[in-house]
PDB file of C-alpha atoms in Angstrom:
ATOM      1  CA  UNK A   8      10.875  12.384 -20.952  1.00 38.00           C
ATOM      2  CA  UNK A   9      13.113  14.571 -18.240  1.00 38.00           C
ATOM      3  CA  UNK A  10      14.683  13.753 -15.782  1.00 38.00           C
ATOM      4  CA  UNK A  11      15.282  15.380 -12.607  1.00 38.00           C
ATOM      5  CA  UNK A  12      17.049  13.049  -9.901  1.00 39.00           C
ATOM      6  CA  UNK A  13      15.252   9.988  -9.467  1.00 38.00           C
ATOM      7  CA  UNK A  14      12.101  11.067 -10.551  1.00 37.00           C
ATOM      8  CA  UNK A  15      10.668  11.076 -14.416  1.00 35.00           C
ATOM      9  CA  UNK A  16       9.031  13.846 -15.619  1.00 34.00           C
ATOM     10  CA  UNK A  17       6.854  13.080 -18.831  1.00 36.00           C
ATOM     11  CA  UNK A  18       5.091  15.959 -20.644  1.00 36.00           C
ATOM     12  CA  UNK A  19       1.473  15.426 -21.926  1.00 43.00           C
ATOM     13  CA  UNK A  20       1.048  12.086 -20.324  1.00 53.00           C
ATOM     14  CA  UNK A  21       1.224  10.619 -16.878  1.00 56.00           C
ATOM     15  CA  UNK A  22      -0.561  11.264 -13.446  1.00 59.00           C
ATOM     16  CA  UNK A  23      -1.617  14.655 -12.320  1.00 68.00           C
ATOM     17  CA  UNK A  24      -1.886  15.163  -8.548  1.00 76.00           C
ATOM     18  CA  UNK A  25      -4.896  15.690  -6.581  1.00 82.00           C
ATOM     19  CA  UNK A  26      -5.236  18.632  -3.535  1.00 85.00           C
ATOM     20  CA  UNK A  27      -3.619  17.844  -0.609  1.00 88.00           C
ATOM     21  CA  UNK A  28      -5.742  15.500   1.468  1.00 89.00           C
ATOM     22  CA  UNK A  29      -7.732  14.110  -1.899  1.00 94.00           C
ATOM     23  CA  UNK A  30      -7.563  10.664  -3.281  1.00 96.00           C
ATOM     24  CA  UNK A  31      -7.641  10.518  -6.877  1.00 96.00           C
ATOM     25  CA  UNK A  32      -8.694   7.391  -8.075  1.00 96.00           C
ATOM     26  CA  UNK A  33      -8.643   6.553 -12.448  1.00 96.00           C
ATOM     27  CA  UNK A  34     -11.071   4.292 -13.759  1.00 97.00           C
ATOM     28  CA  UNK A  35     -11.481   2.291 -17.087  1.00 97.00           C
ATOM     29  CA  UNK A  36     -13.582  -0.624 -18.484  1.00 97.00           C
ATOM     30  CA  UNK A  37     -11.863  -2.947 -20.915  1.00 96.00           C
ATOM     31  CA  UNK A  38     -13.362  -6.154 -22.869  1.00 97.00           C
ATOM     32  CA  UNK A  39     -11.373  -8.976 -23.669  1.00 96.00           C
ATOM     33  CA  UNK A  40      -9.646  -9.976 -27.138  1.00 95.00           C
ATOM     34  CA  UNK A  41     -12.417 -12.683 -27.530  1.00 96.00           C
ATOM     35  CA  UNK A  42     -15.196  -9.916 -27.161  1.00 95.00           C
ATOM     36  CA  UNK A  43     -17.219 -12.036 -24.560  1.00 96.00           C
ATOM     37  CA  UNK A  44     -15.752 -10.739 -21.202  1.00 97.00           C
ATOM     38  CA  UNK A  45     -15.908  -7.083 -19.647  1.00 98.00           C
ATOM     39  CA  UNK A  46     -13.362  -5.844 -16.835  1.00 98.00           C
ATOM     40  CA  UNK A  47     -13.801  -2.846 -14.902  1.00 98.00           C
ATOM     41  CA  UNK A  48     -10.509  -1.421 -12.845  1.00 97.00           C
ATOM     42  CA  UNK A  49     -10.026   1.479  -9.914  1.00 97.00           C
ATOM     43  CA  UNK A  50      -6.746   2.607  -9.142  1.00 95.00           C
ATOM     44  CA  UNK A  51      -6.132   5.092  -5.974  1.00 95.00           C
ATOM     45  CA  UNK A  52      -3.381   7.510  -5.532  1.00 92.00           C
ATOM     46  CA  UNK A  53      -2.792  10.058  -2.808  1.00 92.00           C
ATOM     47  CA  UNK A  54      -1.707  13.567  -3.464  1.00 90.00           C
ATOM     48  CA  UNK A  55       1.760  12.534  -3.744  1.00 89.00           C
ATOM     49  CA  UNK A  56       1.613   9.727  -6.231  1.00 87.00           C
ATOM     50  CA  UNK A  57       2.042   7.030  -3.689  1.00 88.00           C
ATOM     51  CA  UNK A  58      -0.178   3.767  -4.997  1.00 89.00           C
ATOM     52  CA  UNK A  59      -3.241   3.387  -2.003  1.00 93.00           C
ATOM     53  CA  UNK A  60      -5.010   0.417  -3.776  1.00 94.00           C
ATOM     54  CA  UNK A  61      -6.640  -0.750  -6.528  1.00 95.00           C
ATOM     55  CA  UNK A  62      -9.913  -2.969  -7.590  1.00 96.00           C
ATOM     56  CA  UNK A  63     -10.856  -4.357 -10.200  1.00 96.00           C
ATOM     57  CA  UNK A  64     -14.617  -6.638 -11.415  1.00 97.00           C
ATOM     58  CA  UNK A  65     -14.662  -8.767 -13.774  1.00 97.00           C
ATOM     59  CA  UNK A  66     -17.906  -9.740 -16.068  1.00 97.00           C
ATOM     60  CA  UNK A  67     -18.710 -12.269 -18.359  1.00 96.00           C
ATOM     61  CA  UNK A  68     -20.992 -11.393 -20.845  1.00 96.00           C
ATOM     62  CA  UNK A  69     -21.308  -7.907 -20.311  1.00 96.00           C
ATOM     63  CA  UNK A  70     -19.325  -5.913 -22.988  1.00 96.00           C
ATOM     64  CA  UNK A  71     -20.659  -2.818 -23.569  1.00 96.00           C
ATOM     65  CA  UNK A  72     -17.959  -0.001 -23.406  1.00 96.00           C
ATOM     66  CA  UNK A  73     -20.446   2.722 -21.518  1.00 95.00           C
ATOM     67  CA  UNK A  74     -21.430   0.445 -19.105  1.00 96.00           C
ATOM     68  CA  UNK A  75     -18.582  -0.611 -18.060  1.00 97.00           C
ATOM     69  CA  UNK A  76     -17.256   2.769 -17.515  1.00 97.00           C
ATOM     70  CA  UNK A  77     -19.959   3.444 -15.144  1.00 97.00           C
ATOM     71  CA  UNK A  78     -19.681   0.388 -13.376  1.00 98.00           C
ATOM     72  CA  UNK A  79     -15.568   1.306 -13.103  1.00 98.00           C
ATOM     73  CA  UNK A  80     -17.371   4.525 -11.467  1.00 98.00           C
ATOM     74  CA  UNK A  81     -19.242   2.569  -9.021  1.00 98.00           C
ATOM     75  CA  UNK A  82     -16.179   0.543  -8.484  1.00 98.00           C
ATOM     76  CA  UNK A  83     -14.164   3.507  -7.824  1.00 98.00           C
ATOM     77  CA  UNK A  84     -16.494   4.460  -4.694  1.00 98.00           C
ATOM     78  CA  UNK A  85     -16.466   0.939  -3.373  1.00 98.00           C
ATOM     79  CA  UNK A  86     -12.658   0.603  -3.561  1.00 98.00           C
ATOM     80  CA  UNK A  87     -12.609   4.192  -1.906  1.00 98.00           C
ATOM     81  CA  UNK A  88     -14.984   2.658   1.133  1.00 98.00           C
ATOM     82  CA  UNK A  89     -12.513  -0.099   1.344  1.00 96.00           C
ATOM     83  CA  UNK A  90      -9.286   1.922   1.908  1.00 96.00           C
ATOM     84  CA  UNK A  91     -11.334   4.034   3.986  1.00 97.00           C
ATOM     85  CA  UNK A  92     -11.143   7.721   2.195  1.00 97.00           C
ATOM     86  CA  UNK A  93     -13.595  10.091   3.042  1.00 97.00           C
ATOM     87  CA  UNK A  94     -12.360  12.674  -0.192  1.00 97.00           C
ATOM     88  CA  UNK A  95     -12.085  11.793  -3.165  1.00 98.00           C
ATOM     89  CA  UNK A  96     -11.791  12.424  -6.886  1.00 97.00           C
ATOM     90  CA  UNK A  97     -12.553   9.717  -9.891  1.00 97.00           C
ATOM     91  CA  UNK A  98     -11.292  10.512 -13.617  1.00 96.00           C
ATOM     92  CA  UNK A  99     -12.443   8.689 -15.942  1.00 96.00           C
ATOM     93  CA  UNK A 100     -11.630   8.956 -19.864  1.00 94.00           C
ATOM     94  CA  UNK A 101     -15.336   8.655 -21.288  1.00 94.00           C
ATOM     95  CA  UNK A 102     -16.958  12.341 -21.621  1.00 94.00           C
ATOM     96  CA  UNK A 103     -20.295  10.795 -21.749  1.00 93.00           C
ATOM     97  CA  UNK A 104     -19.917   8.464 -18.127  1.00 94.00           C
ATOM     98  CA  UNK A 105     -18.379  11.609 -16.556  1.00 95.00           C
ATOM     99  CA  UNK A 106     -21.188  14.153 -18.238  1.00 93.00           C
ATOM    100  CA  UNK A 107     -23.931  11.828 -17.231  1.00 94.00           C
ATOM    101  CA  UNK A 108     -23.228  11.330 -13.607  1.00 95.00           C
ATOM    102  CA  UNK A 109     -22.566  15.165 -13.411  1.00 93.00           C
ATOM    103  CA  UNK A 110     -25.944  15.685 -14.864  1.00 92.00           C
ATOM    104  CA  UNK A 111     -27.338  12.979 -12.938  1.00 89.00           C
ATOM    105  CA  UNK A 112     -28.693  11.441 -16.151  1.00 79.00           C
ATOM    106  CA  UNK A 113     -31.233   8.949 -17.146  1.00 71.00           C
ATOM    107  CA  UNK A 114     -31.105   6.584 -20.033  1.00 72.00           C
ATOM    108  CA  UNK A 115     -29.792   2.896 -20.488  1.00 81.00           C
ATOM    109  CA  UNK A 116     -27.367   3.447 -17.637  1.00 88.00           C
ATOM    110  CA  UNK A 117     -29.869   5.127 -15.086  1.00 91.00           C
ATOM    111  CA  UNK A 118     -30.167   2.720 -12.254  1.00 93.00           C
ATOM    112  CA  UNK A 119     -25.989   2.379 -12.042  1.00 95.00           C
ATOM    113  CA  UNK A 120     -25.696   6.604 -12.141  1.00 95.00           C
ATOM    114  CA  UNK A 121     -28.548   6.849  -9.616  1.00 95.00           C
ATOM    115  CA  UNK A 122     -26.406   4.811  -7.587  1.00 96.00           C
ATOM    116  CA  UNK A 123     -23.248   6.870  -8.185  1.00 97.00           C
ATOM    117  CA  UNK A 124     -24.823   9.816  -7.243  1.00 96.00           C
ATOM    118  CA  UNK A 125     -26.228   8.244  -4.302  1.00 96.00           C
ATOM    119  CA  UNK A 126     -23.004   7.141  -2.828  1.00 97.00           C
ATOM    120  CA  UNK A 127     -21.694  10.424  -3.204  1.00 97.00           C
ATOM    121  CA  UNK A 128     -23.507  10.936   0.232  1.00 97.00           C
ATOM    122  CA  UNK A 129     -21.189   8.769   1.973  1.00 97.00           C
ATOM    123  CA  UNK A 130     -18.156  11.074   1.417  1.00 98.00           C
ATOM    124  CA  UNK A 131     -17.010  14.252   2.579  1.00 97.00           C
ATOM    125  CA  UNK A 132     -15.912  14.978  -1.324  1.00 97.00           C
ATOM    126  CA  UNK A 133     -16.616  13.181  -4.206  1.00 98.00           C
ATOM    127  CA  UNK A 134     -15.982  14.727  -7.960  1.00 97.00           C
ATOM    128  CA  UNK A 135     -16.128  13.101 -10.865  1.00 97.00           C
ATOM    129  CA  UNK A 136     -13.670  14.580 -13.615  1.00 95.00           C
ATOM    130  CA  UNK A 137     -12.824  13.666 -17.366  1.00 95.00           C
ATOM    131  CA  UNK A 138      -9.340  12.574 -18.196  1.00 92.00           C
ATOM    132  CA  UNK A 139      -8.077  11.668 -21.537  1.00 86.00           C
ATOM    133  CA  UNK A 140      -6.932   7.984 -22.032  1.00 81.00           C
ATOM    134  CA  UNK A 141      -2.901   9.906 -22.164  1.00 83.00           C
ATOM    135  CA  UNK A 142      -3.619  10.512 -18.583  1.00 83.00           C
ATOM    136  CA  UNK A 143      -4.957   7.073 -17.567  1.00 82.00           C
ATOM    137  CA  UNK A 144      -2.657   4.021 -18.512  1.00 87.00           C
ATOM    138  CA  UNK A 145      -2.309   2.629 -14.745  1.00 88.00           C
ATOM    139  CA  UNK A 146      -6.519   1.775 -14.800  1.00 92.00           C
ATOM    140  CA  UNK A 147      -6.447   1.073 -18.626  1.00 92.00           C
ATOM    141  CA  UNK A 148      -3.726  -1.451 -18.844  1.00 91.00           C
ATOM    142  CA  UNK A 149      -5.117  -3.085 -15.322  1.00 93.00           C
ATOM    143  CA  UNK A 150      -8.738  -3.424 -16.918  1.00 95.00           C
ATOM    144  CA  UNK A 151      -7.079  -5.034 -19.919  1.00 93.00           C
ATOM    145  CA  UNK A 152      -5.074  -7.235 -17.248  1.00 93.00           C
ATOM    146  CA  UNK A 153      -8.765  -8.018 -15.570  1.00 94.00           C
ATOM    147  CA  UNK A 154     -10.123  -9.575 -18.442  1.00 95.00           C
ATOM    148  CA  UNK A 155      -7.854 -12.518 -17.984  1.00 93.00           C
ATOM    149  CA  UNK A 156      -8.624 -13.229 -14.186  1.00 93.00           C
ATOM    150  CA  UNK A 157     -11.719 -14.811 -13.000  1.00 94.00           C
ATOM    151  CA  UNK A 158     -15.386 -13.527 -12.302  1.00 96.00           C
ATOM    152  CA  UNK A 159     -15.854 -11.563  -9.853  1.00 96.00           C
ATOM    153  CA  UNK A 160     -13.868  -9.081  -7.454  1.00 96.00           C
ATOM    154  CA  UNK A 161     -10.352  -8.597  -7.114  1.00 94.00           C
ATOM    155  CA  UNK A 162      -8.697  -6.054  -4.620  1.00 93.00           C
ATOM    156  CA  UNK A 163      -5.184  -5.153  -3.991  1.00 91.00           C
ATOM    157  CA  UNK A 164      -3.829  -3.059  -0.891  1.00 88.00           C
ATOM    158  CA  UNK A 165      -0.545  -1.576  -0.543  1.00 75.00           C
ATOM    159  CA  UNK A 166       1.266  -3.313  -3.327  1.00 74.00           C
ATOM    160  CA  UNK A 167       0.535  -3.347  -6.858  1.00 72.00           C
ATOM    161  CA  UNK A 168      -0.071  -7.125  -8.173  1.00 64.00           C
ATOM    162  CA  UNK A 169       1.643  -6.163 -11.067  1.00 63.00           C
ATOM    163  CA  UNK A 170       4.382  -3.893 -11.764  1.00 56.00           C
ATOM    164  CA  UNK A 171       3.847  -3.539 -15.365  1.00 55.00           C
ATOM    165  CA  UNK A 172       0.169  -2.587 -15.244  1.00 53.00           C
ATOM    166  CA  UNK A 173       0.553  -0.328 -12.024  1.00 49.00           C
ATOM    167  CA  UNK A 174       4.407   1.530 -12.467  1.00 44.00           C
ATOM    168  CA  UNK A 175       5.723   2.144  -8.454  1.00 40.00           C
ATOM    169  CA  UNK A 176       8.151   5.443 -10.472  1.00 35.00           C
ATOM    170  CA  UNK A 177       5.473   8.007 -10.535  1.00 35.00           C
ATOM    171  CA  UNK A 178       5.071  10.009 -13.884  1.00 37.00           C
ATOM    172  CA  UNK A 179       3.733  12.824 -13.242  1.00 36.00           C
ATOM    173  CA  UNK A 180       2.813  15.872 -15.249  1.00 34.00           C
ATOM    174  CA  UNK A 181       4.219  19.790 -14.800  1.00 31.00           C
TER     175      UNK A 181
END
């Protein structure tokens, strides 16, 4: 870790900004410890780290790990309709989600990806990317968070509901 006046600089790790003007918004699915609820968390940036919002769903019963990364897709483009962003990128850290609704894919997940790329209609820009997990902890540790909250929805403008899942010190990479 360097530092450079207030801010931290961490190599190999941390958030990477989008182009001026773009929203970047992570995404991760998590299931709980007890295996029998799934999570699914968005969390939007603008190009110069500042936190815009974030979203997260949670789901009883459904616990498979793809699925829930395309649903944290999904949930990416509804959180981006929320805040009102017209451009936008989503990372995600699962080559396959990412490949898939590049490819505009079939298979078990086809009905959620035909959505995805549907929606992509109702923005001005809106690329899907792969991450690594290194460059995702702020949706990773929030989807973990989700698994403990209720069914259903949760959405958070403006401030983070949690400083330890979503840092306010921006780590970026150089």
């Amino acid at each position: 870790m360097v530092t450079r006046g207030q801010q931290r600089v961490a190599v190999g790790r941390g958030w990477k900004a989008p182009e001026q003007g773009m929203i970047h918004i992570r995404v991760d699915g998590g299931i709980s410890r007890n295996g029998e609820v799934g999570a699914v968390a968005a969390v939007c940036r603008d190009h110069t780290g500042n936190f815009r919002g974030s979203s997260t769903v949670v789901y009883p019963g459904i616990t498979d790990p793809a699925c829930l990364e395309m649903m944290a897709c999904r949930e990416a483009q509804a959180l981006a309709q929320d805040l009102m962003f017209s451009k936008i990128v989503i990372s995600g850290d699962s080559k396959n989600t990412i490949s898939d609704i590049g490819e505009e894919a079939g298979g078990l997940h086809s009905l959620i990806t035909s959505e995805i790329v549907a929606n992509k209609s109702l923005f001005e820009v809106c690329n899907f990317i792969f991450e690594g997990r290194n460059y995702n902890p702020d949706a990773h540790y929030l989807a973990k968070f989700a698994t403990s909250l209720n069914q259903g929805r949760h959405l958070w403008i403006e401030d983070p509901h949690d400083p330890a899942c979503i840092p306010r010190v921006l780590v970026m990479n150089e």
